[in-house]
PDB file of C-alpha atoms in Angstrom:
ATOM      1  CA  UNK A1115      22.167  17.139 -21.280  1.00 39.00           C
ATOM      2  CA  UNK A1116      18.471  16.391 -20.762  1.00 61.00           C
ATOM      3  CA  UNK A1117      16.296  17.938 -18.016  1.00 90.00           C
ATOM      4  CA  UNK A1118      16.085  15.280 -15.228  1.00 90.00           C
ATOM      5  CA  UNK A1119      14.678  14.938 -11.739  1.00 91.00           C
ATOM      6  CA  UNK A1120      16.097  12.432  -9.190  1.00 91.00           C
ATOM      7  CA  UNK A1121      13.576  10.595  -6.871  1.00 92.00           C
ATOM      8  CA  UNK A1122      15.025   7.840  -4.627  1.00 90.00           C
ATOM      9  CA  UNK A1123      16.869   5.393  -6.964  1.00 89.00           C
ATOM     10  CA  UNK A1124      14.939   6.666 -10.034  1.00 91.00           C
ATOM     11  CA  UNK A1125      15.338   9.389 -12.535  1.00 93.00           C
ATOM     12  CA  UNK A1126      12.721  11.121 -14.518  1.00 93.00           C
ATOM     13  CA  UNK A1127      13.981  12.339 -17.892  1.00 94.00           C
ATOM     14  CA  UNK A1128      11.559  15.031 -18.888  1.00 93.00           C
ATOM     15  CA  UNK A1129      10.125  15.078 -22.407  1.00 93.00           C
ATOM     16  CA  UNK A1130       7.873  18.061 -21.746  1.00 89.00           C
ATOM     17  CA  UNK A1131       6.792  20.151 -18.821  1.00 86.00           C
ATOM     18  CA  UNK A1132       4.329  22.973 -18.629  1.00 85.00           C
ATOM     19  CA  UNK A1133       1.932  24.554 -16.110  1.00 83.00           C
ATOM     20  CA  UNK A1134      -0.779  22.065 -16.933  1.00 85.00           C
ATOM     21  CA  UNK A1135       0.967  18.929 -18.242  1.00 91.00           C
ATOM     22  CA  UNK A1136       4.062  16.806 -17.955  1.00 92.00           C
ATOM     23  CA  UNK A1137       5.550  13.784 -19.666  1.00 94.00           C
ATOM     24  CA  UNK A1138       8.725  11.963 -18.658  1.00 94.00           C
ATOM     25  CA  UNK A1139      10.534   8.611 -18.959  1.00 95.00           C
ATOM     26  CA  UNK A1140      11.131   6.806 -15.702  1.00 93.00           C
ATOM     27  CA  UNK A1141      14.429   4.951 -15.159  1.00 92.00           C
ATOM     28  CA  UNK A1142      15.817   2.964 -12.264  1.00 90.00           C
ATOM     29  CA  UNK A1143      19.410   4.083 -11.725  1.00 88.00           C
ATOM     30  CA  UNK A1144      22.371   2.323 -10.072  1.00 84.00           C
ATOM     31  CA  UNK A1145      25.376   4.819  -9.634  1.00 83.00           C
ATOM     32  CA  UNK A1146      28.947   3.746  -8.941  1.00 83.00           C
ATOM     33  CA  UNK A1147      31.592   5.660  -7.005  1.00 85.00           C
ATOM     34  CA  UNK A1148      33.323   6.885 -10.212  1.00 86.00           C
ATOM     35  CA  UNK A1149      30.264   8.898 -11.265  1.00 81.00           C
ATOM     36  CA  UNK A1150      28.995   6.469 -13.801  1.00 83.00           C
ATOM     37  CA  UNK A1151      25.596   4.847 -13.835  1.00 82.00           C
ATOM     38  CA  UNK A1152      23.504   2.105 -15.298  1.00 82.00           C
ATOM     39  CA  UNK A1153      19.883   2.941 -16.054  1.00 85.00           C
ATOM     40  CA  UNK A1154      16.952   0.496 -16.608  1.00 85.00           C
ATOM     41  CA  UNK A1155      13.880   1.954 -18.363  1.00 89.00           C
ATOM     42  CA  UNK A1156      10.907   1.301 -16.064  1.00 89.00           C
ATOM     43  CA  UNK A1157       8.135   3.200 -17.740  1.00 91.00           C
ATOM     44  CA  UNK A1158       6.571   6.631 -18.327  1.00 93.00           C
ATOM     45  CA  UNK A1159       5.062   9.321 -16.290  1.00 93.00           C
ATOM     46  CA  UNK A1160       2.142  11.438 -17.610  1.00 94.00           C
ATOM     47  CA  UNK A1161       0.529  14.268 -15.616  1.00 92.00           C
ATOM     48  CA  UNK A1162      -2.262  16.641 -16.404  1.00 92.00           C
ATOM     49  CA  UNK A1163      -4.894  18.689 -14.622  1.00 90.00           C
ATOM     50  CA  UNK A1164      -8.089  16.762 -14.309  1.00 86.00           C
ATOM     51  CA  UNK A1165     -10.844  19.345 -14.651  1.00 85.00           C
ATOM     52  CA  UNK A1166     -13.097  17.782 -11.987  1.00 79.00           C
ATOM     53  CA  UNK A1167     -16.667  16.793 -12.129  1.00 80.00           C
ATOM     54  CA  UNK A1168     -19.872  16.928 -10.262  1.00 84.00           C
ATOM     55  CA  UNK A1169     -18.478  15.066  -7.167  1.00 85.00           C
ATOM     56  CA  UNK A1170     -14.836  16.165  -7.102  1.00 81.00           C
ATOM     57  CA  UNK A1171     -12.767  19.272  -7.840  1.00 84.00           C
ATOM     58  CA  UNK A1172      -9.999  19.959 -10.242  1.00 84.00           C
ATOM     59  CA  UNK A1173      -6.724  18.255  -9.261  1.00 88.00           C
ATOM     60  CA  UNK A1174      -3.399  17.038 -10.772  1.00 90.00           C
ATOM     61  CA  UNK A1175      -3.557  13.444 -12.068  1.00 91.00           C
ATOM     62  CA  UNK A1176      -0.281  11.565 -12.447  1.00 92.00           C
ATOM     63  CA  UNK A1177      -0.240   8.276 -14.398  1.00 92.00           C
ATOM     64  CA  UNK A1178       2.790   6.137 -13.810  1.00 92.00           C
ATOM     65  CA  UNK A1179       2.884   3.522 -16.557  1.00 91.00           C
ATOM     66  CA  UNK A1180       5.232   0.738 -15.657  1.00 89.00           C
ATOM     67  CA  UNK A1181       6.479  -2.087 -17.913  1.00 88.00           C
ATOM     68  CA  UNK A1182       4.984  -5.536 -17.150  1.00 85.00           C
ATOM     69  CA  UNK A1183       8.511  -7.073 -17.124  1.00 86.00           C
ATOM     70  CA  UNK A1184       9.782  -5.004 -14.225  1.00 86.00           C
ATOM     71  CA  UNK A1185      10.339  -6.483 -10.846  1.00 84.00           C
ATOM     72  CA  UNK A1186      11.586  -4.644  -7.715  1.00 85.00           C
ATOM     73  CA  UNK A1187      13.523  -6.726  -5.183  1.00 82.00           C
ATOM     74  CA  UNK A1188      12.722  -5.089  -1.749  1.00 83.00           C
ATOM     75  CA  UNK A1189      15.372  -7.086   0.056  1.00 84.00           C
ATOM     76  CA  UNK A1190      18.316  -6.140  -2.268  1.00 84.00           C
ATOM     77  CA  UNK A1191      16.792  -2.781  -3.327  1.00 81.00           C
ATOM     78  CA  UNK A1192      17.259  -3.400  -7.091  1.00 80.00           C
ATOM     79  CA  UNK A1193      15.172  -3.699 -10.222  1.00 84.00           C
ATOM     80  CA  UNK A1194      15.142  -6.668 -12.493  1.00 81.00           C
ATOM     81  CA  UNK A1195      13.724  -7.166 -15.992  1.00 82.00           C
ATOM     82  CA  UNK A1196      11.851 -10.435 -16.150  1.00 80.00           C
ATOM     83  CA  UNK A1197      11.815 -11.542 -19.880  1.00 80.00           C
ATOM     84  CA  UNK A1198      11.852 -15.015 -21.458  1.00 74.00           C
ATOM     85  CA  UNK A1199      14.704 -14.065 -23.791  1.00 76.00           C
ATOM     86  CA  UNK A1200      17.022 -13.662 -20.748  1.00 73.00           C
ATOM     87  CA  UNK A1201      16.785 -17.282 -19.805  1.00 76.00           C
ATOM     88  CA  UNK A1202      18.752 -19.916 -21.659  1.00 79.00           C
ATOM     89  CA  UNK A1203      16.743 -22.502 -19.932  1.00 78.00           C
ATOM     90  CA  UNK A1204      13.037 -21.706 -20.747  1.00 79.00           C
ATOM     91  CA  UNK A1205      11.835 -24.291 -18.158  1.00 84.00           C
ATOM     92  CA  UNK A1206      13.460 -22.065 -15.491  1.00 80.00           C
ATOM     93  CA  UNK A1207      11.648 -19.073 -16.819  1.00 80.00           C
ATOM     94  CA  UNK A1208       8.198 -20.833 -16.646  1.00 83.00           C
ATOM     95  CA  UNK A1209       9.099 -22.112 -13.148  1.00 80.00           C
ATOM     96  CA  UNK A1210       9.555 -18.519 -11.883  1.00 78.00           C
ATOM     97  CA  UNK A1211       6.443 -17.429 -13.804  1.00 79.00           C
ATOM     98  CA  UNK A1212       4.482 -20.102 -12.078  1.00 83.00           C
ATOM     99  CA  UNK A1213       6.014 -19.153  -8.701  1.00 77.00           C
ATOM    100  CA  UNK A1214       4.736 -15.620  -9.216  1.00 78.00           C
ATOM    101  CA  UNK A1215       1.122 -16.689  -9.457  1.00 80.00           C
ATOM    102  CA  UNK A1216       0.908 -16.970  -5.635  1.00 77.00           C
ATOM    103  CA  UNK A1217       2.783 -13.729  -4.933  1.00 76.00           C
ATOM    104  CA  UNK A1218       2.147 -10.081  -5.190  1.00 79.00           C
ATOM    105  CA  UNK A1219       4.501  -8.680  -7.788  1.00 79.00           C
ATOM    106  CA  UNK A1220       6.323  -5.545  -6.689  1.00 84.00           C
ATOM    107  CA  UNK A1221       7.216  -3.495  -9.799  1.00 85.00           C
ATOM    108  CA  UNK A1222       8.679  -0.406  -8.238  1.00 87.00           C
ATOM    109  CA  UNK A1223      10.017   0.808  -4.864  1.00 88.00           C
ATOM    110  CA  UNK A1224       6.891   1.035  -2.650  1.00 89.00           C
ATOM    111  CA  UNK A1225       8.128   4.381  -1.369  1.00 90.00           C
ATOM    112  CA  UNK A1226       8.298   5.963  -4.892  1.00 90.00           C
ATOM    113  CA  UNK A1227       4.730   7.281  -5.252  1.00 90.00           C
ATOM    114  CA  UNK A1228       4.978   9.306  -1.970  1.00 91.00           C
ATOM    115  CA  UNK A1229       8.492  10.481  -2.799  1.00 92.00           C
ATOM    116  CA  UNK A1230       7.284  11.463  -6.217  1.00 91.00           C
ATOM    117  CA  UNK A1231       4.317  13.425  -4.907  1.00 91.00           C
ATOM    118  CA  UNK A1232       6.626  15.329  -2.576  1.00 92.00           C
ATOM    119  CA  UNK A1233       9.234  16.067  -5.118  1.00 92.00           C
ATOM    120  CA  UNK A1234       6.800  17.174  -7.898  1.00 90.00           C
ATOM    121  CA  UNK A1235       5.062  19.526  -5.523  1.00 90.00           C
ATOM    122  CA  UNK A1236       8.254  20.881  -3.859  1.00 91.00           C
ATOM    123  CA  UNK A1237       9.892  21.585  -7.377  1.00 88.00           C
ATOM    124  CA  UNK A1238       6.642  23.351  -8.542  1.00 87.00           C
ATOM    125  CA  UNK A1239       5.903  20.884 -11.342  1.00 88.00           C
ATOM    126  CA  UNK A1240       2.337  20.383 -10.018  1.00 88.00           C
ATOM    127  CA  UNK A1241       0.280  21.369  -7.039  1.00 85.00           C
ATOM    128  CA  UNK A1242      -1.544  19.542  -4.400  1.00 83.00           C
ATOM    129  CA  UNK A1243      -4.062  17.877  -4.365  1.00 83.00           C
ATOM    130  CA  UNK A1244      -2.884  15.181  -6.745  1.00 86.00           C
ATOM    131  CA  UNK A1245      -3.531  11.584  -7.478  1.00 88.00           C
ATOM    132  CA  UNK A1246      -1.019   9.073  -8.602  1.00 89.00           C
ATOM    133  CA  UNK A1247      -2.257   6.027 -10.586  1.00 89.00           C
ATOM    134  CA  UNK A1248      -0.007   3.018 -11.262  1.00 90.00           C
ATOM    135  CA  UNK A1249      -0.698   1.323 -14.601  1.00 89.00           C
ATOM    136  CA  UNK A1250       1.037  -1.867 -15.585  1.00 87.00           C
ATOM    137  CA  UNK A1251       1.307  -2.858 -19.222  1.00 82.00           C
ATOM    138  CA  UNK A1252       3.172  -4.521 -21.970  1.00 76.00           C
ATOM    139  CA  UNK A1253       4.937  -2.643 -24.819  1.00 71.00           C
ATOM    140  CA  UNK A1254       3.162  -3.313 -28.051  1.00 73.00           C
ATOM    141  CA  UNK A1255       3.734  -1.239 -31.055  1.00 72.00           C
ATOM    142  CA  UNK A1256       1.401  -0.543 -34.074  1.00 77.00           C
ATOM    143  CA  UNK A1257       3.070   0.527 -37.219  1.00 76.00           C
ATOM    144  CA  UNK A1258       1.410   2.508 -39.990  1.00 74.00           C
ATOM    145  CA  UNK A1259       1.968   2.295 -43.650  1.00 75.00           C
ATOM    146  CA  UNK A1260       0.916   5.849 -44.138  1.00 72.00           C
ATOM    147  CA  UNK A1261       2.781   7.693 -46.867  1.00 72.00           C
ATOM    148  CA  UNK A1262       2.899  11.446 -46.855  1.00 66.00           C
ATOM    149  CA  UNK A1263       2.804  13.389 -50.074  1.00 68.00           C
ATOM    150  CA  UNK A1264       4.627  16.746 -49.609  1.00 65.00           C
ATOM    151  CA  UNK A1265       3.833  17.970 -53.153  1.00 55.00           C
TER     152      UNK A1265
END
């Protein structure tokens, strides 16, 4: 079983953790009464110690990279993945896309950054002070045609 940390309705599945860095996958989790769950990949968490500069001191910097397609419904407290392929009627997809132009999109639970700060510091993964930066992006992959010669 992978090393995980629960925060609100989210789980971080740790890829690596050390005294000066951490990397994890962020999932939204819906659990049922039988002990099962459904998880939606939301993004990644990257943390490191920012060495500081002339005008600020060293501190932990946490980057929360959230997928562009993720929407959090505050009223129903659930996460949706908003992709064109999920709509049989593409006109309906574009209608919702236009409707979003006049709204602020909520991608994650607004309480998550504060809860994450508390959990990461209480569990000793990082220390205060720390900053949490939310980055929204699309998944795009670049493939390489590099061949390795092991002779």
